[in-house]
Amino acid sequence: MNVNQSAPPLPPFGQPQPIYPGYHQSSYGGQPGSTAAPTPYGAYNGPVPGYQQTPPPGVSRAPASSGAPPASTAQGPCGQTAYGQFGQGDVQNGPSSGVQMQRLPGSQPFASAPLAPVVSQPAVLQPYGPPPTSAQVTAQLAGMQISGAVAPAPPASGLGYGPPTSLASASGSFPNSGLYGSYPQGQAPPLGQGHPGAQPPQRSVPPQASSFTPPASGGPRMPSMTGPLLPGQSFGGPPVSQPNHVSSPPPQALPPGTQMTGPPGPPPPMHSSQQPGYQLQQNGSFGPARGPQSNYGSPYPGAATFGSQPGPPQPLPPKRLDPDAIPSPIQVIEDDRNNRGSEPFVTGVRGQVPPLVTTNFLVKDQGNASPRYIRCTSYNIPCTSDMAKQAQVPLAAVIKPLARLPPEEASPYVVDHGESGPLRCNRCKAYMCPFMQFVEGGRRFQCCFCSCINDVPPQYFQHLDHTGKRVDAYDRPELSLGSYEFLATVDYCKNNKFPIPPAFIFMIDVSYNAVRSGLVRLLCEELKSLLDFLPREGGAEESAIRVGFVTYNKVLHFYNVKSSLAQPQMMVVSDVGDMFVPLLDGFLVNVIESRAVITSLLDQIPEMFADTRETETVFAPVIQAGMEALKAAECAGKLFLFHTSLPIAEAPGKLKNRDDRKLINTDKEKTLFQPQSGAYQTLAKECVAQGCCVDLFLFPNQYVDVATLSVVPQLTGGSVYKYACFQVENDQERFLSDLRRDVQKVVGFDAVMRVRTSTGIRAVDFFGAFYMSNTTDVELAGLDGDKTVTVEFKHDDRLNEENGALLQCALLYTSCAGQRRLRIHNLALNCCTQLADLYRNCETDTLINYMAKFAYRGVLSSPVKTVRDTLITQCAQILACYRKNCASPSSAGQLILPECMKLLPVYLNCVLKSEVLQPGAEVTTDDRAYVRQLVTSMDVAETNVFFYPRLLPLTKSPIENTTEPPAVRASEERLSNGDIYLLENGLNLFLWVGASVQQGVVQSLFGVSSFSQITSGLSVLPVLDNLLSKKVRGLIDSLRAQRSRYMKLIVVKQEDKLEMLFKHFLVEDKSLSGGASYVDFLCHMHKEIRQLLS
Amino acid sequence: MATYLEFIQQNEERDGVRFSWNVWPSSRLEATRMVVPLACLLTPLKERPDLPPVQYEPVLCSRPTCKAVLNPLCQVDYRAKLWACNFCFQRNQFPPAYAGISEVNQPAELMPQFSTIEYVIQRGAPSPLIFLYVVDTCLEEDDLQALKESLQMSLSLLPPDALVGLITFGRMVQVHELSCEGISKSYVFRGTKDLTAKQIQDMLGLTKPAMPMQPVRPAQPQERPSVSSRFLQPIHKIDMNLTDLLGELQRDPWPVPQGKRPLRSTGVALSIAVGLLEGTFPNTGARIMLFTGGPPTQGPGMVVGDELKVPIRSWHDIEKDNARFMKKATKHYEMLANRTAANGHCIDIYACALDQTGLLEMKCCPNLTGGYMVMGDSFNTSLFKQTFQRIFSKDFNGNFRMAFGATLEVKTSRELKVAGAIGPCVSLNVKGPCVSENELGVGGTSQWKICGLDPTTTLGIYFEVVNQHNAPIPQGGRGAIQVVTHYQHSSTQRRIRVTTVARNWADVQSQLKHIEAAFDQEAAAVLMARLGVFRTESEEGPDVLRWLDRQLIRLCQKFGQYNKEDPMSFRLSDSFSLYPQFMFHLRRSPFLQVFNNSPDESSYYRHHFARQDLTQSLIMIQPILYSYSFHGPPEPVLLDSSSILADRILLMDTFFQIVIYLGETIAQWRKAGYQDMPEYENFKHLLQAPLDDAQEILQARFPMPRYIHTEHGGSQARFLLSKVNPSQTHNNLYAWGQETGAPILTDDVSLQVFMDHLKKLAVSSAC
């Protein structure tokens, strides 16, 4: 049975291949062959041909139905396509599907090629009777997913669905589903099984039942699985989704058998595959982007509302929404990886949606900034503010101006325009970029941002070729690349003087706590060697950065480490109320010249304070001192503060313990996130003016008021690291690793960032670690490769589709060698007059990044509850708008999600459940403040994994398999007690050990003979010489390498106390602190949407 | 008369006391008519190699308001073991230890030759001497180097158990911790911020373990080091350390822009030094030694801004009330000086710079605490080096010639009261029966504190006769004065020196001759000069001169012999004959004349004038001039322009300067190189003689005088020309003829003119 079923779906997969070529043919000629896809598809290959056959028909159809195929070619046209899937679904089920398919191809720039693939789709559809109503199908699918369990309902669903044809097919499949076990459909059955069994009915259940069950789901699924996949592949998904589907199935899905056998386990893949299916369908509509929407039958009672569905649902009411049927992040990620990970992302085309952050891909800069630098929530911006308001989709860009690039990608070229400095528009001051239009034979250029016509200075003049391009366009980075750097002239420097190379000042708390915990000794020891690795520019032999040292408790100790001294000299400043720098010469020194003195100093510091009994510390004066020191030296720089306790000593910035858990969930909760006094803001302002960036390492044993202490690092572009209850034995590796990384990373100092946009939109809001003294300039005392600035745009005029929208981010900074530079990133976006285009070109990860930052800033001024509600409302509005404008035809009871945003609910739920917005009992105020400020400057990849942790099964795949195992969804249900899992979210790393793990595994991993002997809370795996141990440790290392902070490992045993902590990260589950489970949240969201629609 | 001279000299040698009058007018009215007040110059610690201190404590009069010390003037009833206080007539029992006394077995203090006696107090543990160096680092490289060497050298001169501390300052003030090994550690203070003593102590971590403010000494030394040891260490422990530290001392590293003075935080540095000692060693002998190479330019106590284009205040500015910072700065240093005095510490200032360094504002620091003030051009001169070295010179017993934390108490018999004192002291505000209502100098008290003194420190003490005219003193009655000086000897012992002197009363009507004969015109001149100088603190210069003139005229009227309105008949007896001349030179001296002197120089001169003994003071008033020639041995000659002859070599000692002046011919000879020719060896000797003599003076003098070797027509000859009596000037040049001397280009009156006027005024009845 399975086979059979699988077979049909396969074909669709097969199609995808062809599709690719179709889409990208122009761009990737060889893809089909080259793509990894083939292999995964292997299994499906068979079917493929079938599709191919089909193609022709599809093709024919497509044109016919859509009529507008050509239109579709352009994404813009997608208006139709956008609606397409849905709209079409509504209108013309049968044709629509075909149309969609066609459109997809059509939408792609490459008309001819695409067609073929398109054709294929139809073929797919054909196989299934229902296909025609792809839209419906999708809807149905949705329903099905939900109802997955409901298999029995099929008939009902069939009834429910308008598109009988599809139903038919669907129904056909349904039965299968209903059969589950017996069913051939590996996928469907498992789903059903898992859900029905595992999930207890929920409130939503009744509705769910109604909505999804509609058999439609059952039917759809099947189709979806099969059909949808196909279409998906062929369409928008082509690139992304298809492969995903393909790939995913093979590993897990293939095992239909497995599904069959172990319903609980396997399901996920299945689901994923199904989902993709949806996507596919949707995708079908848009060529370029991923499928826009996926529909999920609303689990809700809403069903009742919907005439058609109601019927069927009723029977199912008790059933619950099938978790496997709802969109799976894992699946989406996998799909994207498979689809887009293998080809370089070429930035030449305007408005392209880049691969997901979780996908490894190479970027080729052909005129737009790499997504590593800039990612947008949408690559297609509504032309008018009305549209934007309607959609409620925030228009934001997440910018990481100094992002590190993989070694394969070249860092931005440095352009030197000599004395005259970079060429800029006279009016808006935008920098020369590839979008500037040269006119009058090259004597003038028109600014792409403000349309001002500027003269080209004689030394820059160059003739234009027949296309109006400058002849030297490809010789000049600023005319051909999305990202490049200018050497700044003296006009761009503070006080009109070229900057002096920056300095690092290490400021070490030497109070009792710091000394006793061993921190001081450890740190001093480490610094000795670490100083050899100060960041240097390019191939420079030695770093230009000078270093200085300060220790402090209640008073500050400065050190003179001038190279001519035999011994360092210590200068104590006790006047903390009025801080000043006691020395000039000898405080900031070149490491190499003063090596001996510095070593001597670092040797002596731990000794000097070994017997200290001073427990009080100051804080603000320390920063002030560092800042003053930099001021005196007239350079920018960075302070590394190592601090242990609440600064209660009498001094400016003195703090009191104001931790009060009673405030949680009250209107005053926001005060916990606000700084205690304004002194720190003032101080930060001064720091920024001096280009003094502050990195704070905290080692608290109790409340230290992170909210206040982190103000300065936050506003100066610095980082905060927190090591609660620091003990050398346990935390040394983590701290040292972070420290090394932090010290070594390349930093830009004294930076100002400005984002310019084409007329029509304007950057209005900024999130991140920086300071702003006006509304446009982002001032960053320091900016490193991990720091991200999220910028929100609003309309202030109309945009037009032809010109699109341009962004130019200019960052003026001082490099670590003291060179003043301008880094420019340009990005061109499309504009649309149809909402569907917007929804089709969105990036959920970026959206979540923005929304999280927005919400996390909101907690400073509003009660957390309000913030949460705002988020939910906004999300609902976004989805409702989509539903209303792009997918209206389906019944209201269905939950229809845009393909690009189908993960929005799950991710948003994770945000809502995060410790900042919904703290658990064990989360301290400091933790919340810490996370809050951390998230503020996270990039998209970091927020992605932070909110939805990666859960990797370690023992599932064969030991020999060295690749990273595919992740599973973050839910307890996915854990099998016979396995071991790794979970990471960028900050934490857990190794979860199931209670019934094989002894051999335990032995080879932990070196103990049984589960019970494993030390809970273990933070280091023993180094054992066996494959499994090596593999796991290797995996841990590679995970750590991917993150900007070292993740400390915690071994958690099943049923152990620590497991509570671990479970907090299983974000699809209901959390202890009251966070909704994914399923519940989805239901809730559906309800919200329905309310909005009605 | 010789007998009086001998008497005076004998008394001076024995007791270190010189009275203006050695026979005292017996009533208040008569005393006031004497013009020159009854007063004495007292050198409390006059070196007495022949006076071994006794190792017990003095016996005090039991009357609480009296507490006079048993002395040779007391009536003793050996049988009853009683003694009668000669000041209050209280009858006192001898303490048990004196049980064995008898006429033949007298304790030293009853023997007449022990009118001055020194007791050693055995109680309490000795407290170490403390030297706190406060060093300016805004110096030129070679200056700093020289200073560093001097300081390092000084370490070897200190007793091994002395505590030393180091504060350096420039833009910032650094208090160096001396105890640590390896890293040298210092506490740094902003140079612009005035801190209270409490803040300073908090910031230095000198939180006192709840110690009451009494000068507790027992058992403290053990604990104290733990508190303060970081900054003040026994020299033997940190000798090497400190030497290195001084060696590594760098010039103030803060850049000094063109056209600016370096920022120098002298005010804060001193404030911290004072605060540090205040918190750690109150009432223990300690010297704060400030070495500075320029004016304070920032923070409290700043004297001038850092703009070089604005010059430091001059007398002209001060008269025009144009010295912006002066009042505030003076107030700051006065406050510090008073605190320091209250703690029994003293402040020395060693200021070496070509320009002024703000001594005018800072003068009260040494003046009120008994510290030294040394002024030079550079630390790299022998003037500074030797002066500094001399501070650590030792007496015949191997002890430093310095004493600390002295309180000087004066007791008088009933007919007398104390009106005040002038010298490096502050009032302790102790009222008592013998305190006069009229103040002369620092008055209103019978006790003064002298935080730092040496064997030559001399105070002028002024008395008032209060005996009423109608209560005659019995014939042969004597007035007595007892001076009790508690101090910390440089050997760290506490000692008490008691001097009891008595003089006869005389009735002016009947015994004016006696009184006249017993007039000590030298002492009187110095005492009057001190009064005059003291007045300059509060009065305008011309007013002081007028006051002096009036006093002089009155004195002449009182004691001159003349016929009314006949100046030519005016005569003064021998005991007064020199006095007008002293006054003449005093009027011209830098103590009263500010012309040609900077405010700093005036302060410097006045500082020394107020503490030197009689001989030195007289030299200051009227410099000594010796003449060397082939005609005979060197001879003292008149301080007159007529003494400047071409074939003479002159040696002038003004105390502050030693000038060797080669007459025109001598200079020519020397230029011609005769001294190198064997046949003119006598010329060589002649040239050498004044050098040797000058050397002798240089060796003995503190502070080292400026040594000037010049010749006729040399620019430096001005030092001589400005001092001599301008008997020949461009005005009367031709009247006198060329050969007799060198004319002085001045409009100043000559002694001759002065005397003529004096006579005229004295004999006129108008006054």
PDB file of N, CA, C and O in Angstrom, chain B residues 96-128:
ATOM      1  N   PRO B  96      57.946  63.387  97.229  1.00  0.00           N
ATOM      2  CA  PRO B  96      58.672  62.423  98.096  1.00  0.00           C
ATOM      3  C   PRO B  96      60.114  62.231  97.628  1.00  0.00           C
ATOM      4  O   PRO B  96      61.013  62.077  98.458  1.00  0.00           O
ATOM      5  N   ALA B  97      60.330  62.259  96.362  1.00  0.00           N
ATOM      6  CA  ALA B  97      61.675  61.993  95.861  1.00  0.00           C
ATOM      7  C   ALA B  97      62.680  63.033  96.354  1.00  0.00           C
ATOM      8  O   ALA B  97      63.893  62.788  96.350  1.00  0.00           O
ATOM      9  N   TYR B  98      62.167  64.191  96.775  1.00  0.00           N
ATOM     10  CA  TYR B  98      63.058  65.250  97.218  1.00  0.00           C
ATOM     11  C   TYR B  98      63.284  65.224  98.721  1.00  0.00           C
ATOM     12  O   TYR B  98      63.763  66.192  99.298  1.00  0.00           O
ATOM     13  N   ALA B  99      62.945  64.152  99.313  1.00  0.00           N
ATOM     14  CA  ALA B  99      63.028  64.065 100.774  1.00  0.00           C
ATOM     15  C   ALA B  99      64.419  64.391 101.296  1.00  0.00           C
ATOM     16  O   ALA B  99      64.585  64.957 102.376  1.00  0.00           O
ATOM     17  N   GLY B 100      65.403  64.077 100.499  1.00  0.00           N
ATOM     18  CA  GLY B 100      66.760  64.225 101.012  1.00  0.00           C
ATOM     19  C   GLY B 100      67.410  65.582 100.786  1.00  0.00           C
ATOM     20  O   GLY B 100      68.601  65.762 101.065  1.00  0.00           O
ATOM     21  N   ILE B 101      66.651  66.534 100.321  1.00  0.00           N
ATOM     22  CA  ILE B 101      67.335  67.787  99.993  1.00  0.00           C
ATOM     23  C   ILE B 101      67.689  68.592 101.233  1.00  0.00           C
ATOM     24  O   ILE B 101      67.043  68.485 102.273  1.00  0.00           O
ATOM     25  N   SER B 102      68.732  69.345 101.043  1.00  0.00           N
ATOM     26  CA  SER B 102      69.150  70.243 102.123  1.00  0.00           C
ATOM     27  C   SER B 102      69.960  71.358 101.476  1.00  0.00           C
ATOM     28  O   SER B 102      70.159  71.359 100.260  1.00  0.00           O
ATOM     29  N   GLU B 103      70.455  72.289 102.285  1.00  0.00           N
ATOM     30  CA  GLU B 103      71.220  73.379 101.705  1.00  0.00           C
ATOM     31  C   GLU B 103      72.420  72.866 100.913  1.00  0.00           C
ATOM     32  O   GLU B 103      72.836  73.459  99.929  1.00  0.00           O
ATOM     33  N   VAL B 104      72.944  71.811 101.352  1.00  0.00           N
ATOM     34  CA  VAL B 104      74.139  71.310 100.678  1.00  0.00           C
ATOM     35  C   VAL B 104      73.814  70.241  99.650  1.00  0.00           C
ATOM     36  O   VAL B 104      74.649  69.829  98.863  1.00  0.00           O
ATOM     37  N   ASN B 105      72.615  69.817  99.707  1.00  0.00           N
ATOM     38  CA  ASN B 105      72.236  68.771  98.762  1.00  0.00           C
ATOM     39  C   ASN B 105      71.053  69.261  97.947  1.00  0.00           C
ATOM     40  O   ASN B 105      69.918  68.909  98.195  1.00  0.00           O
ATOM     41  N   GLN B 106      71.383  70.121  97.029  1.00  0.00           N
ATOM     42  CA  GLN B 106      70.307  70.734  96.270  1.00  0.00           C
ATOM     43  C   GLN B 106      70.145  70.049  94.913  1.00  0.00           C
ATOM     44  O   GLN B 106      71.124  69.665  94.289  1.00  0.00           O
ATOM     45  N   PRO B 107      68.928  69.966  94.507  1.00  0.00           N
ATOM     46  CA  PRO B 107      68.737  69.509  93.130  1.00  0.00           C
ATOM     47  C   PRO B 107      69.199  70.608  92.189  1.00  0.00           C
ATOM     48  O   PRO B 107      69.230  71.782  92.570  1.00  0.00           O
ATOM     49  N   ALA B 108      69.526  70.204  91.009  1.00  0.00           N
ATOM     50  CA  ALA B 108      70.091  71.141  90.027  1.00  0.00           C
ATOM     51  C   ALA B 108      69.209  72.367  89.848  1.00  0.00           C
ATOM     52  O   ALA B 108      69.711  73.491  89.744  1.00  0.00           O
ATOM     53  N   GLU B 109      67.904  72.125  89.803  1.00  0.00           N
ATOM     54  CA  GLU B 109      67.047  73.254  89.452  1.00  0.00           C
ATOM     55  C   GLU B 109      67.059  74.366  90.497  1.00  0.00           C
ATOM     56  O   GLU B 109      66.511  75.446  90.275  1.00  0.00           O
ATOM     57  N   LEU B 110      67.651  74.109  91.608  1.00  0.00           N
ATOM     58  CA  LEU B 110      67.696  75.181  92.604  1.00  0.00           C
ATOM     59  C   LEU B 110      69.009  75.953  92.540  1.00  0.00           C
ATOM     60  O   LEU B 110      69.182  76.961  93.211  1.00  0.00           O
ATOM     61  N   MET B 111      69.952  75.458  91.765  1.00  0.00           N
ATOM     62  CA  MET B 111      71.237  76.133  91.696  1.00  0.00           C
ATOM     63  C   MET B 111      71.159  77.307  90.733  1.00  0.00           C
ATOM     64  O   MET B 111      70.587  77.192  89.649  1.00  0.00           O
ATOM     65  N   PRO B 112      71.719  78.409  91.111  1.00  0.00           N
ATOM     66  CA  PRO B 112      71.596  79.619  90.306  1.00  0.00           C
ATOM     67  C   PRO B 112      72.128  79.439  88.885  1.00  0.00           C
ATOM     68  O   PRO B 112      71.589  80.012  87.943  1.00  0.00           O
ATOM     69  N   GLN B 113      73.156  78.658  88.740  1.00  0.00           N
ATOM     70  CA  GLN B 113      73.671  78.524  87.375  1.00  0.00           C
ATOM     71  C   GLN B 113      72.742  77.732  86.474  1.00  0.00           C
ATOM     72  O   GLN B 113      72.917  77.687  85.262  1.00  0.00           O
ATOM     73  N   PHE B 114      71.788  77.126  87.067  1.00  0.00           N
ATOM     74  CA  PHE B 114      70.802  76.385  86.254  1.00  0.00           C
ATOM     75  C   PHE B 114      69.515  77.174  86.089  1.00  0.00           C
ATOM     76  O   PHE B 114      68.424  76.640  86.201  1.00  0.00           O
ATOM     77  N   SER B 115      69.699  78.445  85.830  1.00  0.00           N
ATOM     78  CA  SER B 115      68.486  79.225  85.558  1.00  0.00           C
ATOM     79  C   SER B 115      67.820  78.683  84.291  1.00  0.00           C
ATOM     80  O   SER B 115      66.645  78.872  84.062  1.00  0.00           O
ATOM     81  N   THR B 116      68.616  78.033  83.489  1.00  0.00           N
ATOM     82  CA  THR B 116      68.021  77.292  82.383  1.00  0.00           C
ATOM     83  C   THR B 116      68.350  75.824  82.591  1.00  0.00           C
ATOM     84  O   THR B 116      69.503  75.470  82.826  1.00  0.00           O
ATOM     85  N   ILE B 117      67.370  75.026  82.560  1.00  0.00           N
ATOM     86  CA  ILE B 117      67.583  73.594  82.826  1.00  0.00           C
ATOM     87  C   ILE B 117      66.655  72.779  81.930  1.00  0.00           C
ATOM     88  O   ILE B 117      65.579  73.249  81.540  1.00  0.00           O
ATOM     89  N   GLU B 118      67.106  71.612  81.608  1.00  0.00           N
ATOM     90  CA  GLU B 118      66.315  70.787  80.697  1.00  0.00           C
ATOM     91  C   GLU B 118      65.984  69.462  81.366  1.00  0.00           C
ATOM     92  O   GLU B 118      66.852  68.805  81.911  1.00  0.00           O
ATOM     93  N   TYR B 119      64.720  69.111  81.324  1.00  0.00           N
ATOM     94  CA  TYR B 119      64.271  67.847  81.901  1.00  0.00           C
ATOM     95  C   TYR B 119      63.932  66.870  80.771  1.00  0.00           C
ATOM     96  O   TYR B 119      63.404  67.259  79.740  1.00  0.00           O
ATOM     97  N   VAL B 120      64.185  65.630  81.056  1.00  0.00           N
ATOM     98  CA  VAL B 120      63.783  64.611  80.076  1.00  0.00           C
ATOM     99  C   VAL B 120      62.592  63.871  80.651  1.00  0.00           C
ATOM    100  O   VAL B 120      62.651  63.382  81.783  1.00  0.00           O
ATOM    101  N   ILE B 121      61.555  63.794  79.902  1.00  0.00           N
ATOM    102  CA  ILE B 121      60.369  63.086  80.400  1.00  0.00           C
ATOM    103  C   ILE B 121      60.467  61.631  79.984  1.00  0.00           C
ATOM    104  O   ILE B 121      60.687  61.309  78.824  1.00  0.00           O
ATOM    105  N   GLN B 122      60.318  60.779  80.961  1.00  0.00           N
ATOM    106  CA  GLN B 122      60.519  59.357  80.678  1.00  0.00           C
ATOM    107  C   GLN B 122      59.231  58.671  80.272  1.00  0.00           C
ATOM    108  O   GLN B 122      59.244  57.575  79.732  1.00  0.00           O
ATOM    109  N   ARG B 123      58.150  59.332  80.578  1.00  0.00           N
ATOM    110  CA  ARG B 123      56.866  58.680  80.295  1.00  0.00           C
ATOM    111  C   ARG B 123      56.673  58.447  78.793  1.00  0.00           C
ATOM    112  O   ARG B 123      57.141  59.226  77.972  1.00  0.00           O
ATOM    113  N   GLY B 124      55.952  57.432  78.505  1.00  0.00           N
ATOM    114  CA  GLY B 124      55.534  57.217  77.124  1.00  0.00           C
ATOM    115  C   GLY B 124      56.641  56.702  76.234  1.00  0.00           C
ATOM    116  O   GLY B 124      57.821  56.911  76.476  1.00  0.00           O
ATOM    117  N   ALA B 125      56.201  56.007  75.228  1.00  0.00           N
ATOM    118  CA  ALA B 125      57.171  55.476  74.285  1.00  0.00           C
ATOM    119  C   ALA B 125      57.581  56.596  73.342  1.00  0.00           C
ATOM    120  O   ALA B 125      56.784  57.477  73.045  1.00  0.00           O
ATOM    121  N   PRO B 126      58.809  56.567  72.925  1.00  0.00           N
ATOM    122  CA  PRO B 126      59.221  57.625  72.007  1.00  0.00           C
ATOM    123  C   PRO B 126      58.504  57.473  70.678  1.00  0.00           C
ATOM    124  O   PRO B 126      58.274  56.356  70.221  1.00  0.00           O
ATOM    125  N   SER B 127      58.126  58.567  70.113  1.00  0.00           N
ATOM    126  CA  SER B 127      57.504  58.466  68.795  1.00  0.00           C
ATOM    127  C   SER B 127      58.545  58.866  67.752  1.00  0.00           C
ATOM    128  O   SER B 127      59.323  59.785  67.981  1.00  0.00           O
ATOM    129  N   PRO B 128      58.551  58.182  66.666  1.00  0.00           N
ATOM    130  CA  PRO B 128      59.594  58.397  65.672  1.00  0.00           C
ATOM    131  C   PRO B 128      59.448  59.752  64.993  1.00  0.00           C
ATOM    132  O   PRO B 128      58.379  60.343  65.003  1.00  0.00           O
TER     133      PRO B 128
END
